[in-house]
mmCIF file of C-alpha atoms in Angstrom:
data_model
loop_
_atom_site.group_PDB
_atom_site.id
_atom_site.type_symbol
_atom_site.label_atom_id
_atom_site.label_comp_id
_atom_site.label_asym_id
_atom_site.label_seq_id
_atom_site.Cartn_x
_atom_site.Cartn_y
_atom_site.Cartn_z
ATOM 1 C CA UNK A 1 0.000 0.000 0.000
ATOM 2 C CA UNK A 2 1.340 3.475 -0.956
ATOM 3 C CA UNK A 3 0.643 5.568 2.171
ATOM 4 C CA UNK A 4 2.486 8.637 0.832
ATOM 5 C CA UNK A 5 0.241 8.705 -2.245
ATOM 6 C CA UNK A 6 -2.865 8.273 -0.070
ATOM 7 C CA UNK A 7 -1.719 11.148 2.156
ATOM 8 C CA UNK A 8 -1.199 13.372 -0.910
ATOM 9 C CA UNK A 9 -4.675 12.484 -2.188
ATOM 10 C CA UNK A 10 -6.233 13.128 1.227
ATOM 11 C CA UNK A 11 -4.430 16.476 1.434
ATOM 12 C CA UNK A 12 -5.637 17.438 -2.038
ATOM 13 C CA UNK A 13 -9.181 16.417 -1.153
ATOM 14 C CA UNK A 14 -9.112 18.718 1.891
ATOM 15 C CA UNK A 15 -8.291 21.862 -0.015
ATOM 16 C CA UNK A 16 -5.767 23.887 -1.937
ATOM 17 C CA UNK A 17 -2.110 24.140 -1.054
ATOM 18 C CA UNK A 18 -0.384 27.495 -0.794
ATOM 19 C CA UNK A 19 1.533 26.947 -4.033
ATOM 20 C CA UNK A 20 -1.746 26.414 -5.924
ATOM 21 C CA UNK A 21 -3.647 29.292 -4.302
ATOM 22 C CA UNK A 22 -5.288 31.756 -6.701
ATOM 23 C CA UNK A 23 -7.320 34.501 -5.025
ATOM 24 C CA UNK A 24 -9.728 34.872 -7.949
ATOM 25 C CA UNK A 25 -10.467 31.141 -7.862
ATOM 26 C CA UNK A 26 -10.532 30.740 -4.087
ATOM 27 C CA UNK A 27 -13.705 29.361 -2.601
ATOM 28 C CA UNK A 28 -13.974 32.224 -0.115
ATOM 29 C CA UNK A 29 -13.684 34.850 -2.850
ATOM 30 C CA UNK A 30 -16.250 33.082 -5.050
ATOM 31 C CA UNK A 31 -18.691 32.706 -2.143
ATOM 32 C CA UNK A 32 -18.290 36.411 -1.359
ATOM 33 C CA UNK A 33 -18.945 37.286 -5.015
ATOM 34 C CA UNK A 34 -22.126 35.170 -5.014
ATOM 35 C CA UNK A 35 -23.253 36.761 -1.746
ATOM 36 C CA UNK A 36 -22.618 40.260 -3.111
ATOM 37 C CA UNK A 37 -24.548 39.485 -6.299
ATOM 38 C CA UNK A 38 -27.463 38.039 -4.318
ATOM 39 C CA UNK A 39 -27.589 41.054 -1.990
ATOM 40 C CA UNK A 40 -27.449 43.536 -4.853
ATOM 41 C CA UNK A 41 -30.208 41.735 -6.767
ATOM 42 C CA UNK A 42 -32.400 41.259 -3.687
ATOM 43 C CA UNK A 43 -31.984 44.955 -2.839
ATOM 44 C CA UNK A 44 -33.186 45.865 -6.334
ATOM 45 C CA UNK A 45 -36.187 43.526 -5.995
ATOM 46 C CA UNK A 46 -37.138 44.885 -2.566
ATOM 47 C CA UNK A 47 -37.239 48.525 -3.709
ATOM 48 C CA UNK A 48 -40.733 47.810 -5.057
ATOM 49 C CA UNK A 49 -41.768 47.069 -1.463
ATOM 50 C CA UNK A 50 -39.765 50.055 -0.140
ATOM 51 C CA UNK A 51 -37.600 47.664 1.883
ATOM 52 C CA UNK A 52 -33.835 47.499 2.232
ATOM 53 C CA UNK A 53 -31.669 44.435 2.804
ATOM 54 C CA UNK A 54 -31.565 45.304 6.497
ATOM 55 C CA UNK A 55 -35.368 45.537 6.701
ATOM 56 C CA UNK A 56 -36.869 42.613 4.805
ATOM 57 C CA UNK A 57 -35.059 39.957 6.883
ATOM 58 C CA UNK A 58 -36.369 41.102 10.272
ATOM 59 C CA UNK A 59 -39.797 41.648 8.738
ATOM 60 C CA UNK A 60 -39.785 37.988 7.656
ATOM 61 C CA UNK A 61 -38.507 36.812 11.057
ATOM 62 C CA UNK A 62 -41.511 38.528 12.645
ATOM 63 C CA UNK A 63 -43.912 37.170 10.019
ATOM 64 C CA UNK A 64 -42.652 33.618 10.588
ATOM 65 C CA UNK A 65 -42.929 33.997 14.371
ATOM 66 C CA UNK A 66 -39.223 33.313 14.908
ATOM 67 C CA UNK A 67 -38.606 36.486 16.912
ATOM 68 C CA UNK A 68 -40.786 38.697 19.099
ATOM 69 C CA UNK A 69 -38.414 41.298 20.545
ATOM 70 C CA UNK A 70 -35.640 43.590 19.348
ATOM 71 C CA UNK A 71 -33.064 41.557 21.290
ATOM 72 C CA UNK A 72 -34.198 38.324 19.602
ATOM 73 C CA UNK A 73 -34.022 39.986 16.181
ATOM 74 C CA UNK A 74 -30.509 41.259 16.911
ATOM 75 C CA UNK A 75 -29.393 37.733 17.856
ATOM 76 C CA UNK A 76 -31.010 36.210 14.741
ATOM 77 C CA UNK A 77 -29.345 38.792 12.486
ATOM 78 C CA UNK A 78 -25.984 38.695 14.331
ATOM 79 C CA UNK A 79 -26.371 42.453 14.698
ATOM 80 C CA UNK A 80 -25.887 44.825 17.591
ATOM 81 C CA UNK A 81 -28.954 46.070 19.449
ATOM 82 C CA UNK A 82 -28.328 49.711 18.478
ATOM 83 C CA UNK A 83 -28.414 48.950 14.748
ATOM 84 C CA UNK A 84 -31.461 46.730 15.257
ATOM 85 C CA UNK A 85 -33.287 49.491 17.144
ATOM 86 C CA UNK A 86 -32.573 52.018 14.368
ATOM 87 C CA UNK A 87 -33.811 49.559 11.734
ATOM 88 C CA UNK A 88 -36.970 48.894 13.769
ATOM 89 C CA UNK A 89 -37.528 52.654 14.072
ATOM 90 C CA UNK A 90 -37.532 52.855 10.264
ATOM 91 C CA UNK A 91 -39.916 49.892 9.922
ATOM 92 C CA UNK A 92 -42.208 51.501 12.490
ATOM 93 C CA UNK A 93 -42.102 54.876 10.701
ATOM 94 C CA UNK A 94 -43.091 53.074 7.473
ATOM 95 C CA UNK A 95 -46.089 51.611 9.302
ATOM 96 C CA UNK A 96 -44.885 48.004 8.922
ATOM 97 C CA UNK A 97 -44.440 47.118 12.603
ATOM 98 C CA UNK A 98 -45.596 48.326 15.985
ATOM 99 C CA UNK A 99 -44.088 47.980 19.430
ATOM 100 C CA UNK A 100 -46.425 46.586 22.083
ATOM 101 C CA UNK A 101 -45.731 46.234 25.791
ATOM 102 C CA UNK A 102 -46.028 42.631 26.998
ATOM 103 C CA UNK A 103 -49.079 41.925 29.160
ATOM 104 C CA UNK A 104 -47.065 39.355 31.162
ATOM 105 C CA UNK A 105 -44.016 41.558 31.773
ATOM 106 C CA UNK A 106 -44.392 45.312 31.317
ATOM 107 C CA UNK A 107 -40.600 45.658 30.914
ATOM 108 C CA UNK A 108 -40.707 43.635 27.685
ATOM 109 C CA UNK A 109 -41.646 45.309 24.419
ATOM 110 C CA UNK A 110 -42.860 42.893 21.777
ATOM 111 C CA UNK A 111 -42.878 43.552 18.050
ATOM 112 C CA UNK A 112 -45.882 42.942 15.831
ATOM 113 C CA UNK A 113 -46.490 43.332 12.134
ATOM 114 C CA UNK A 114 -49.169 45.797 11.124
ATOM 115 C CA UNK A 115 -51.616 44.885 8.354
ATOM 116 C CA UNK A 116 -49.346 46.727 5.927
ATOM 117 C CA UNK A 117 -46.330 44.837 7.305
ATOM 118 C CA UNK A 118 -48.143 41.540 6.844
ATOM 119 C CA UNK A 119 -48.980 42.438 3.230
ATOM 120 C CA UNK A 120 -45.356 43.378 2.552
ATOM 121 C CA UNK A 121 -44.012 40.204 4.187
ATOM 122 C CA UNK A 122 -46.329 38.077 2.036
ATOM 123 C CA UNK A 123 -44.657 39.490 -1.091
ATOM 124 C CA UNK A 124 -41.062 38.923 0.027
ATOM 125 C CA UNK A 125 -40.796 35.146 -0.664
ATOM 126 C CA UNK A 126 -41.903 35.537 -4.290
ATOM 127 C CA UNK A 127 -39.204 38.164 -4.857
ATOM 128 C CA UNK A 128 -36.545 36.027 -3.153
ATOM 129 C CA UNK A 129 -37.510 33.027 -5.286
ATOM 130 C CA UNK A 130 -37.220 35.175 -8.414
ATOM 131 C CA UNK A 131 -33.689 36.243 -7.417
ATOM 132 C CA UNK A 132 -32.599 32.698 -6.570
ATOM 133 C CA UNK A 133 -34.031 31.331 -9.816
ATOM 134 C CA UNK A 134 -32.115 34.023 -11.684
ATOM 135 C CA UNK A 135 -28.869 33.022 -9.953
ATOM 136 C CA UNK A 136 -29.387 29.280 -10.484
ATOM 137 C CA UNK A 137 -30.548 29.523 -14.088
ATOM 138 C CA UNK A 138 -29.331 26.442 -15.963
ATOM 139 C CA UNK A 139 -28.869 24.367 -12.804
ATOM 140 C CA UNK A 140 -30.663 21.040 -12.575
ATOM 141 C CA UNK A 141 -32.728 20.239 -9.479
ATOM 142 C CA UNK A 142 -30.029 17.725 -8.519
ATOM 143 C CA UNK A 143 -27.292 20.368 -8.834
ATOM 144 C CA UNK A 144 -29.238 22.737 -6.605
ATOM 145 C CA UNK A 145 -29.689 20.009 -3.977
ATOM 146 C CA UNK A 146 -25.989 19.131 -4.224
ATOM 147 C CA UNK A 147 -24.993 22.792 -3.808
ATOM 148 C CA UNK A 148 -27.241 23.125 -0.750
ATOM 149 C CA UNK A 149 -25.773 19.938 0.713
ATOM 150 C CA UNK A 150 -22.206 21.158 0.172
ATOM 151 C CA UNK A 151 -22.988 24.548 1.718
ATOM 152 C CA UNK A 152 -24.594 22.876 4.760
ATOM 153 C CA UNK A 153 -21.444 20.770 5.175
ATOM 154 C CA UNK A 154 -19.267 23.888 5.019
ATOM 155 C CA UNK A 155 -21.457 25.549 7.659
ATOM 156 C CA UNK A 156 -21.202 22.468 9.886
ATOM 157 C CA UNK A 157 -17.423 22.273 9.357
ATOM 158 C CA UNK A 158 -17.069 25.932 10.304
ATOM 159 C CA UNK A 159 -19.164 25.458 13.432
ATOM 160 C CA UNK A 160 -16.994 22.672 14.835
ATOM 161 C CA UNK A 161 -13.237 22.694 15.416
ATOM 162 C CA UNK A 162 -11.105 20.581 13.085
#
């Protein structure tokens, strides 16, 4: 058995060596380019709803019942509470959300969608699907599932130490 050859193959399977590294072809750079393209296209789609990238996500978190308070939204978005509060102020000024004091604990302020916020949130998924379909044009269903599987593995690998 050729253990040196197996080690070389295992090393190659794990990633790129420094001598072969090309920034423009690096996985991190390509993922960042895809993310930038998605954000730019989603931003353009959301202008019809008068929403920014920072606003449609929290709106959807509220619509899906995943978050009820500003602190929960900040944790979900990996954002600081100050930025979250400013974003919520803008959503409130647009009439999309309202702040309501909790009946169980008067110190807690819960967030609710208004009727207008509910209508806006119902239109977001269709626009997101349009953007994703645009970015995956020409992909087969199997390729999309494979891509999602690979991305989930990368997320899991990043969450646990090597």
